[in-house]
Coordinates of C-alpha atoms in Angstrom, one line a residue:
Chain A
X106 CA 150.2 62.7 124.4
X107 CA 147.9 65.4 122.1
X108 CA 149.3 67.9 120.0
X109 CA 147.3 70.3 118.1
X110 CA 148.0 73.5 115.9
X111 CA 146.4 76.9 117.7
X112 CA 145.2 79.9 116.8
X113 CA 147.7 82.6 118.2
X114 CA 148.1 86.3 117.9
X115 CA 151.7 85.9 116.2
X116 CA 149.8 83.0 114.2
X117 CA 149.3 79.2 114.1
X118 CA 151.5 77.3 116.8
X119 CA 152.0 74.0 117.9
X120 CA 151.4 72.8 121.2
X121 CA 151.0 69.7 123.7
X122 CA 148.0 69.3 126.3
X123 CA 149.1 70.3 129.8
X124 CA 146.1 69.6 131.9
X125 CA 143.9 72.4 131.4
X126 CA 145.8 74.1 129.3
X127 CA 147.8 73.9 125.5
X128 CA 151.5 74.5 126.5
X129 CA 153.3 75.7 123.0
X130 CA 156.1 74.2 121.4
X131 CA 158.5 75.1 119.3
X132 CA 158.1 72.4 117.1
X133 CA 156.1 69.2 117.5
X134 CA 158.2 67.0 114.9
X135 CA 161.3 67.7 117.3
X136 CA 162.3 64.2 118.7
X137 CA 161.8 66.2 122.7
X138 CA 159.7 68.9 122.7
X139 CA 160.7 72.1 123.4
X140 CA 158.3 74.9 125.2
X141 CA 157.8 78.4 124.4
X142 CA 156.7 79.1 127.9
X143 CA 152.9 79.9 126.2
X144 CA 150.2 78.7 127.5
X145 CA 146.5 79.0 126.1
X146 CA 143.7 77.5 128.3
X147 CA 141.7 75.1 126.8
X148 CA 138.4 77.3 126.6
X149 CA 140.4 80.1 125.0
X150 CA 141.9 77.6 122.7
X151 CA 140.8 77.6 118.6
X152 CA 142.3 74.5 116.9
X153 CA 143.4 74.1 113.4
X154 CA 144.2 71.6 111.1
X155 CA 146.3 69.7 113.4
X156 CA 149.1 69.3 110.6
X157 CA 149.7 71.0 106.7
X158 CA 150.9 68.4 104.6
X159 CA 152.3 68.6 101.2
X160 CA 151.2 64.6 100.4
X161 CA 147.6 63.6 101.7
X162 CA 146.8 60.4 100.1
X163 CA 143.6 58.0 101.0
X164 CA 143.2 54.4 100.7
X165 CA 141.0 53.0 97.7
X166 CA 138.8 49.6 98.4
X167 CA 140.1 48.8 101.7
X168 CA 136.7 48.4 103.6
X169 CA 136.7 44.8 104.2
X170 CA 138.4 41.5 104.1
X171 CA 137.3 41.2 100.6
X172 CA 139.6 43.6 99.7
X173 CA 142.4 42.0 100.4
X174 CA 142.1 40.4 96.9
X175 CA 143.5 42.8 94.8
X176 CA 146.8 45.3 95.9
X177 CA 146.4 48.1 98.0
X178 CA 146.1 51.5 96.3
X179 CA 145.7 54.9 96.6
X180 CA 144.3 58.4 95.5
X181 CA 145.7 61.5 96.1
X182 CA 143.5 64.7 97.7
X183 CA 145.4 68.2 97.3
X184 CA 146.9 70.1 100.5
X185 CA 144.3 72.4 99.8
X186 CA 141.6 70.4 100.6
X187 CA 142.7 70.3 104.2
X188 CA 140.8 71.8 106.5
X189 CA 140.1 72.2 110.5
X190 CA 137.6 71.9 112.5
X191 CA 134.6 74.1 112.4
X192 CA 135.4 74.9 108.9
X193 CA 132.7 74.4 106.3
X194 CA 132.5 71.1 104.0
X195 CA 131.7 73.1 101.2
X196 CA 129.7 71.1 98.8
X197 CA 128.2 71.9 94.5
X198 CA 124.8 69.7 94.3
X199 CA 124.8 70.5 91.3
X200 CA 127.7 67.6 90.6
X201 CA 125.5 65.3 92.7
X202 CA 125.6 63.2 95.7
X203 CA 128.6 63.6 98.3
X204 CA 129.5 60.9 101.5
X205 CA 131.4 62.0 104.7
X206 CA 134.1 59.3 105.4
X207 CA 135.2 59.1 108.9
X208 CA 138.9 57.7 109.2
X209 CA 141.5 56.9 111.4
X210 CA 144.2 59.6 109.7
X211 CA 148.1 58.7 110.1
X212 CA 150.4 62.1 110.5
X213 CA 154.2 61.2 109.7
X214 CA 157.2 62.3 112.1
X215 CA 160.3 61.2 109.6
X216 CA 160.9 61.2 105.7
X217 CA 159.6 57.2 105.2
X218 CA 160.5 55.4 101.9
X219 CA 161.0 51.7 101.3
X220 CA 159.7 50.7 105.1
X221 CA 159.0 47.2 105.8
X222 CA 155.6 46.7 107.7
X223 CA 158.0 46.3 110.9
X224 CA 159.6 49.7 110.3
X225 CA 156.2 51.7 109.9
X226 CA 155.6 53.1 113.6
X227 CA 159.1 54.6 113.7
X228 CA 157.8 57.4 111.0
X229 CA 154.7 57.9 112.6
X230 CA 153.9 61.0 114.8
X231 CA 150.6 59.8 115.7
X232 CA 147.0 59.5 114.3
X233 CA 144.3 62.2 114.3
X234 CA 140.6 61.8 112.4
X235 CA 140.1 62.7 109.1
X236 CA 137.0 62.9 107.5
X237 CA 137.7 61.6 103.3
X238 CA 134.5 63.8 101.9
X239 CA 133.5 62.1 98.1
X240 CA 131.5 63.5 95.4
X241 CA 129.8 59.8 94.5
X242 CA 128.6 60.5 91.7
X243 CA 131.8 62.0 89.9
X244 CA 133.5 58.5 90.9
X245 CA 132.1 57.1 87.2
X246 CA 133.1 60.0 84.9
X247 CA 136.7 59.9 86.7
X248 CA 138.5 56.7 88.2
X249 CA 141.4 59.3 88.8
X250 CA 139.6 60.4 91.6
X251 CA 140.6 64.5 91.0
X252 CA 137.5 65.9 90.5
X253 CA 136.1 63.3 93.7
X254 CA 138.1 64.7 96.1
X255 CA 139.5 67.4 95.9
X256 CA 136.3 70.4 96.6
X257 CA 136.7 72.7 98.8
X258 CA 137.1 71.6 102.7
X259 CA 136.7 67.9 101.6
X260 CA 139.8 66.8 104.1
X261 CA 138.8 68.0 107.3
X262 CA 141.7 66.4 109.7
X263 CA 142.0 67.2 114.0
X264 CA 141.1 67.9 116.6
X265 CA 144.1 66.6 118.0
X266 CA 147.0 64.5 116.9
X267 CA 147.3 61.7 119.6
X268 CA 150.5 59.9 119.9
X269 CA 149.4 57.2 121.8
X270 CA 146.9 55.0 120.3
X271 CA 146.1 51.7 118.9
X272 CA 145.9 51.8 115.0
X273 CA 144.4 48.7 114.4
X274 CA 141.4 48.8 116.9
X275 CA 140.2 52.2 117.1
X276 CA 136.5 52.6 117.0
X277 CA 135.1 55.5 114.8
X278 CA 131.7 56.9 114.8
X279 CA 130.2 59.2 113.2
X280 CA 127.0 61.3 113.3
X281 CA 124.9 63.5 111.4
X282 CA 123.0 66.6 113.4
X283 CA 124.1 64.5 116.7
X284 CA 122.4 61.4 115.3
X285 CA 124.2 58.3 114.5
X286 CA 125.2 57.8 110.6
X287 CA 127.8 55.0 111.0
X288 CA 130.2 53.0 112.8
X289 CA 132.9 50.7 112.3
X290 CA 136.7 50.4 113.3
X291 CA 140.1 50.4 112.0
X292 CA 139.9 46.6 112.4
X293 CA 137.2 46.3 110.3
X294 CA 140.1 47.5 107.0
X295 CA 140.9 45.3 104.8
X296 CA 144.9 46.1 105.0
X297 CA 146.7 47.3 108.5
X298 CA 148.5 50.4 108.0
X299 CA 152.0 49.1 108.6
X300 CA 151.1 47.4 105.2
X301 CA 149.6 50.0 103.8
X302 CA 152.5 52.2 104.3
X303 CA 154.8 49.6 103.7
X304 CA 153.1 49.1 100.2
X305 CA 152.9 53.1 99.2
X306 CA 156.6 53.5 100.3
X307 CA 157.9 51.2 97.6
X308 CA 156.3 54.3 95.3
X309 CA 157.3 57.4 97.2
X310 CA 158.3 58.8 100.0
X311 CA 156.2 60.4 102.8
X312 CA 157.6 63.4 105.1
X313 CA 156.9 65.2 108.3
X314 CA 153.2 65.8 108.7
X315 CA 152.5 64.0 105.7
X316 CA 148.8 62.3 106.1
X317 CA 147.1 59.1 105.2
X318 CA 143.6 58.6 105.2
X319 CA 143.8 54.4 106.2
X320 CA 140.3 54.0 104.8
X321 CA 136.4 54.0 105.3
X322 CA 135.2 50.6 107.6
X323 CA 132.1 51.0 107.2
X324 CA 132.2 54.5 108.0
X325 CA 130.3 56.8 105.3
X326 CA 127.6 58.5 105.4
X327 CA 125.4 60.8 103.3
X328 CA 125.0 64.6 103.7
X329 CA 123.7 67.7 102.2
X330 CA 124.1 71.6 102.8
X331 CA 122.8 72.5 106.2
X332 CA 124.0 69.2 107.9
X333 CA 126.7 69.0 110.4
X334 CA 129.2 66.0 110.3
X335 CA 130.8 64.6 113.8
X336 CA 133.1 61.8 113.7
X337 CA 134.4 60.5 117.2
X338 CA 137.6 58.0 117.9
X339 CA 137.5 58.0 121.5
X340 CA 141.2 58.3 122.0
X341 CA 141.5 61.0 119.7
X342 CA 138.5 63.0 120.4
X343 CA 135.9 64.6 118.0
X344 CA 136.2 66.0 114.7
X345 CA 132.8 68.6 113.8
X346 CA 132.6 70.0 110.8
X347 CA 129.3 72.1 109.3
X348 CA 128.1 71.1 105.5
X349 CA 127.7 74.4 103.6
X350 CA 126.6 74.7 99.9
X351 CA 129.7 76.2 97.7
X352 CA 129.9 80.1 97.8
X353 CA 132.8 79.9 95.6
X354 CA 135.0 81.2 97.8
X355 CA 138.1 79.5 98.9
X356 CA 138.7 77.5 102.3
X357 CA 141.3 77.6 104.2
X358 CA 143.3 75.1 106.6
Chain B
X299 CA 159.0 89.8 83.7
X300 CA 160.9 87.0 85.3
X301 CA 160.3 86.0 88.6
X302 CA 162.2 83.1 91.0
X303 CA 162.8 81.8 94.1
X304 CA 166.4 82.3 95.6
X305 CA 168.3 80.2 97.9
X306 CA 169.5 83.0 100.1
X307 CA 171.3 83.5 103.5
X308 CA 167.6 84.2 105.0
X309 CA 166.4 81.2 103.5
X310 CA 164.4 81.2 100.2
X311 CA 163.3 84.5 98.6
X312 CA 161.4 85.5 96.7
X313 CA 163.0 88.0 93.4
X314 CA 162.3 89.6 90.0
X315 CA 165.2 89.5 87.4
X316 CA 166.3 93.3 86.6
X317 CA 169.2 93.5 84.2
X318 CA 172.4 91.2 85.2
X319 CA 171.1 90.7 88.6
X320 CA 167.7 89.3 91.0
X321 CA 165.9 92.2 93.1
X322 CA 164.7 90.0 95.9
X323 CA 160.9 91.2 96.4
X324 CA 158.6 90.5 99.4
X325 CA 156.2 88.1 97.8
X326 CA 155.8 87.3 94.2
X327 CA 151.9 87.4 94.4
X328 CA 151.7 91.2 95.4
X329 CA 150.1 92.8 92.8
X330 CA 152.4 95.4 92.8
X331 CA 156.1 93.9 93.9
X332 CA 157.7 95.5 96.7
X333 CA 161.7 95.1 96.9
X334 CA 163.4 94.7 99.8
X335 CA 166.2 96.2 98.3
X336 CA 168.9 93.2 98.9
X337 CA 170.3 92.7 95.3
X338 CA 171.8 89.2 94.0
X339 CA 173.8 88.8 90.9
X340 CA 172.5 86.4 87.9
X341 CA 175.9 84.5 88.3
X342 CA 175.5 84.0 92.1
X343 CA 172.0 83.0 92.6
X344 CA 170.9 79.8 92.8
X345 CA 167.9 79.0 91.6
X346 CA 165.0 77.1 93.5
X347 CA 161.6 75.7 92.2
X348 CA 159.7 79.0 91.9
X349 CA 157.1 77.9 93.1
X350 CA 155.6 75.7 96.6
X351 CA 151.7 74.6 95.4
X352 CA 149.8 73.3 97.8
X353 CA 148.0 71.7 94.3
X354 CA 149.8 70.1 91.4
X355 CA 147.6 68.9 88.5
X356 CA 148.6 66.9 85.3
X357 CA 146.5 66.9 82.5
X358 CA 145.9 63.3 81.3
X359 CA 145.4 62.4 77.8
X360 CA 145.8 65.6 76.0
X361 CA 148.5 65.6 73.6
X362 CA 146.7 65.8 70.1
X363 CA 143.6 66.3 68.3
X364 CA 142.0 63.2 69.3
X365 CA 142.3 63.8 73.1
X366 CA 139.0 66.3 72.5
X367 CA 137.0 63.3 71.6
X368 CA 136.8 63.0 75.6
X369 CA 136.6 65.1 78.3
X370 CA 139.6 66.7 80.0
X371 CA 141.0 64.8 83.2
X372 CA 143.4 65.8 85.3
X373 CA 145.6 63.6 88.1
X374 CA 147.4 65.1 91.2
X375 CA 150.9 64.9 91.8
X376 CA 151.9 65.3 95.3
X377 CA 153.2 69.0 96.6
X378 CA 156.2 67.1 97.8
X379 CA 157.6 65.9 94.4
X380 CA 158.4 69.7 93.6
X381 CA 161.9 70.3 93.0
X382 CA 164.0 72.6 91.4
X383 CA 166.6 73.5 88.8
X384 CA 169.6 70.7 89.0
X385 CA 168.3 68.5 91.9
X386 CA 168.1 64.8 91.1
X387 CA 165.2 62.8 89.6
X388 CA 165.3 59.8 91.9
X389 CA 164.2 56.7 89.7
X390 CA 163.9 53.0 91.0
X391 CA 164.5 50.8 88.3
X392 CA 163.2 48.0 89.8
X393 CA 160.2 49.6 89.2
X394 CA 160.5 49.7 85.5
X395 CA 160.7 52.4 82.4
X396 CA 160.4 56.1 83.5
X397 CA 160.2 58.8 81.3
X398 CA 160.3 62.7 81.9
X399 CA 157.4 64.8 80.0
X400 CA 158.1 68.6 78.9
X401 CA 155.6 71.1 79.8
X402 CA 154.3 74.1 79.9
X403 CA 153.4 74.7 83.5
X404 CA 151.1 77.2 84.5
X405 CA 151.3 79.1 88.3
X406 CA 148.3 80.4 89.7
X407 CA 148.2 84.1 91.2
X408 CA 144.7 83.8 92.8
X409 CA 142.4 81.3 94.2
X410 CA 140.5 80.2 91.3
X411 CA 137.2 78.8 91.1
X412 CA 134.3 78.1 88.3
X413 CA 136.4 80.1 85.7
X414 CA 135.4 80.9 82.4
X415 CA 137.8 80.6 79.8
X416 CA 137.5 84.0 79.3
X417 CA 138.4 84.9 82.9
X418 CA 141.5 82.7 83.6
X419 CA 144.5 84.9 82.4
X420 CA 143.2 87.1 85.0
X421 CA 143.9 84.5 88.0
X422 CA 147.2 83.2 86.2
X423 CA 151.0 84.5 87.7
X424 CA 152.7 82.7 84.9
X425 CA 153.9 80.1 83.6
X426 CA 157.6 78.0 84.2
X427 CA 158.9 74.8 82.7
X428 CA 157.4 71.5 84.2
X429 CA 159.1 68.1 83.9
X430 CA 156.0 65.1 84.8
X431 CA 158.2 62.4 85.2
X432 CA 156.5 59.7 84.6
X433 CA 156.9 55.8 86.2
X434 CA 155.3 54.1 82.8
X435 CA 155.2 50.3 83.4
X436 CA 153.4 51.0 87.2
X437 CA 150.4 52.9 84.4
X438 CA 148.7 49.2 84.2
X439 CA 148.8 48.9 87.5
X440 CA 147.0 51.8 88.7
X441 CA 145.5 53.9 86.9
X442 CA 145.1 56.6 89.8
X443 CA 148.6 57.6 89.1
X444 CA 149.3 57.3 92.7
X445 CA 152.6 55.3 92.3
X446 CA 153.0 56.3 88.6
X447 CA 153.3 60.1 89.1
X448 CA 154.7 60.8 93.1
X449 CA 158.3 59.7 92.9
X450 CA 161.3 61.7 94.2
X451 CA 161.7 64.6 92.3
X452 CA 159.2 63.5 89.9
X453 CA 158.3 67.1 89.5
X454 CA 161.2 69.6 88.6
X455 CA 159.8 73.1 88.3
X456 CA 161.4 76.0 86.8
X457 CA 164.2 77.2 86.1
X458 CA 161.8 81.1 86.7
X459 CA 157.9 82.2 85.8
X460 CA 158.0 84.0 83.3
X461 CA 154.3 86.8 83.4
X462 CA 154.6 87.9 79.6
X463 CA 153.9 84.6 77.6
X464 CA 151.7 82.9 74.6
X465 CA 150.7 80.2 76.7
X466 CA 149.0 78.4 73.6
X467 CA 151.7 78.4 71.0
X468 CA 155.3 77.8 73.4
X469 CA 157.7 75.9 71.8
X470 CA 159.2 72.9 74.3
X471 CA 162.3 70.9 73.2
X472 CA 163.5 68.1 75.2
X473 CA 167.3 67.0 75.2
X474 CA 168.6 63.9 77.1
X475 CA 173.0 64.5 77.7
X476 CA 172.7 67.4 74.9
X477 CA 171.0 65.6 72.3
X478 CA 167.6 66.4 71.4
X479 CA 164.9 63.9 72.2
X480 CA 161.8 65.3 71.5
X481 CA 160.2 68.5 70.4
X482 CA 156.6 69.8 70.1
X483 CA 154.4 73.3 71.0
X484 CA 151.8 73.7 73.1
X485 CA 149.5 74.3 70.1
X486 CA 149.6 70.5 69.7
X487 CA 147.9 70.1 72.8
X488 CA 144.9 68.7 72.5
X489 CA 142.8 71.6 75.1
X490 CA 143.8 75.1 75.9
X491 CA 145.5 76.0 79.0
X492 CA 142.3 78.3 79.4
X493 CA 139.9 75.1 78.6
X494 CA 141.8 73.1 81.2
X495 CA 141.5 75.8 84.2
X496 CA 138.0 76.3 83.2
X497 CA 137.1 72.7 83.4
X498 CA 138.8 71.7 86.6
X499 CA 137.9 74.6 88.2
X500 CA 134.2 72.9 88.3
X501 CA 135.1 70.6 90.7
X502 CA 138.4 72.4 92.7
X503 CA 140.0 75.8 93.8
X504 CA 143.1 76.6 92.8
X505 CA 145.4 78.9 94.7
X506 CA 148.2 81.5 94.8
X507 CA 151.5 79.1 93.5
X508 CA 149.6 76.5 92.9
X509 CA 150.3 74.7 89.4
X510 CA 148.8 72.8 86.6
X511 CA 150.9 70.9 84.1
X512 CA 149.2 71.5 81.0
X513 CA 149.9 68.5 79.1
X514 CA 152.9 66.6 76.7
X515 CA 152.3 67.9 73.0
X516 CA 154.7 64.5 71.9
X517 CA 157.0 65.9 73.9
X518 CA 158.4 62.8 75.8
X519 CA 161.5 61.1 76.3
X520 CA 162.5 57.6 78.2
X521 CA 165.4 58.1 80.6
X522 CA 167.6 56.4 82.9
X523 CA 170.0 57.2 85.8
X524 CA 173.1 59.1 85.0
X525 CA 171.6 60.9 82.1
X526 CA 170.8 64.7 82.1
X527 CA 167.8 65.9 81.0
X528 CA 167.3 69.5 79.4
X529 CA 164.1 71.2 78.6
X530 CA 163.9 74.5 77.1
X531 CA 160.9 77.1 76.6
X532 CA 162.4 79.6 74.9
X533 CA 160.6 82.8 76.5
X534 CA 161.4 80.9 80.1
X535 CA 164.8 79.6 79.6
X536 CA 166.4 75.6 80.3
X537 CA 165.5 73.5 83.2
X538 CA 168.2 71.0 83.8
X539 CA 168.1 68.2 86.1
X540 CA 170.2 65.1 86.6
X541 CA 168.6 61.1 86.7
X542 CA 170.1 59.2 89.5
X543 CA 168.9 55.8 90.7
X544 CA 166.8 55.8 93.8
X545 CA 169.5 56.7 97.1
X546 CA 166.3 56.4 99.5
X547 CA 167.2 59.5 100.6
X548 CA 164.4 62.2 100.3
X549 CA 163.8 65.1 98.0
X550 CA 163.5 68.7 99.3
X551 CA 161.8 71.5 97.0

């Protein structure tokens, strides 16, 4: 099942994919969900940021077996940062170098605190991409990550949340002006996200639409004003996002 | 001018204090409030966090003199560890020492980006009491903050913003069950409030209710469940909450 957030006239909605079309809902955390009787056809259709979460954390060295060494840990990126697609990756050269990340992105359906690996896909809504954007060359002036992640449109998430999907095999590429940058999968992690979630729930506790970036396999890939960013996971669909130098202005989810 | 958020039979609302009584207003960010005419007396109201951020910033080593040796650094606290006056601060004690941190904490009016020091009172609503609670012994372990900083109701806000303040020379006292524990101004703070906005607004926007903890001036305190903490500003008033021991249950803001 896909659910995204739309564009409206009485503003953003949620809604499921009916064939052709985006049937609304009322809510898409209800347990069955509940129609408005509104129906927007695909081609009429503007998606948002399929979800507005008040935690969005991402997953630190967790590329590779290797990192199984050490703990998991984690970074948090702002709300703010989120963005949907179409919206502009908005990005200062003049604090250096900056890498797309294409990830598998985990939305939360319950509150989820002290889970055991086992009880993880309970709290989960489903998985939509998110694209972790990095200013590299901040990363050695701050190992707190703020002033890394958090610029303007640096978590673009969507274009759909799907519901269905395997976590722990999903193939993500990801392209630069329609060429191929990078490819790897969620196998490719160091950590499955049952742990992962498992291991961040012992510190705090996650709530509905809540995200978590599950980490880069492989996946990143250079870019500069001008460029535009796809990332594809074919069971979710794909996530385009243009690369804009910063106007100073404010973006928007 | 003191403005709050109010649990009412709507749902929260927004409200400016005029004599012995709240004048619930349409949105605290108007730049000139508009009531809607529902009155609610001081006695009562009940108090929520004044605030929702999408942002919550804590400024890292800046409590004296010899924090301006290095730059300023800021970590994020989650949206969702907001809470307000007299919920609980949720502390595991499996997970070792915790202790709460009294602040000044500054709410954003506008989206603010690449500021000036001289141009950041202008994009400031006010400022409101801000409790960083703190998870000490998990510092060695990760020094992202991730699961140092994000606990359940790690971040009590208020109890109002007060819009008329000297941000750079507020008196904070700190009293655990009635006692005082600690006391300090924020001219002990090692930056400016208008030093920190300038500097992380290099690297991030800030945006209407967003907030940035400006920083302990020795004004810490360890704590543990079934003790009250008190924190009082005098130009913004007390914010009270209780310690409990972790229920698993989850916080609401």
């Amino acid at each position: 099942m896909k659910l995204a957030r739309i564009s409206t006239v009485h503003g953003p909605a949620p809604a499921v994919l009916e064939g052709e079309s985006w049937a609304v809902i009322r809510d898409m955390f209800d347990t069955e969900l509940i129609k408005t009787g509104e129906r927007i056809p695909l081609a009429q259709a503007r998606l948002l940021a399929p979800t507005v979460p008040r935690i969005v954390l991402g997953m630190a060295h967790n590329s590779g077996p290797e990192d199984r060494k050490i703990p998991p840990q984690a970074f948090s990126k702002s709300s703010r940062t989120v963005v949907g697609p179409g919206s502009p990756i908005e990005i200062d050269t003049g604090l250096g170098a900056v890498n797309i990340e294409g990830e598998l992105a985990i939305v939360f359906r319950n509150f989820a605190r002290r889970l055991s690996p086992e009880e993880v896909p309970a709290a989960i809504l489903g998985a939509t991409i998110g694209n972790d954007v990095t200013a590299i060359d901040q990363i050695p002036l701050d190992e707190k990550m703020t002033q890394v992640k958090n610029g303007d449109g640096f978590t673009p998430l969507g274009p759909v949340i799907e519901t269905d999907i395997s976590w722990d095999n999903a193939p993500i590429d990801v392209a630069i002006d329609g060429v191929q940058a990078a490819s790897g999968s969620t196998a490719g992690l160091a950590w499955t996200i049952a742990e992962q979630v498992s291991y961040l729930t012992k510190y705090l506790t996650f709530g509905p639409g809540d995200v978590l970036l599950t980490g880069s396999p492989q996946t990143a890939a250079p870019v500069m004003p001008g460029q535009n960013v796809s990332i594809t996971i074919p069971q979710i669909g794909t996530l385009e996002n243009p690369v804009v130098a910063l106007s100073g202005s404010a973006s928007q989810s």
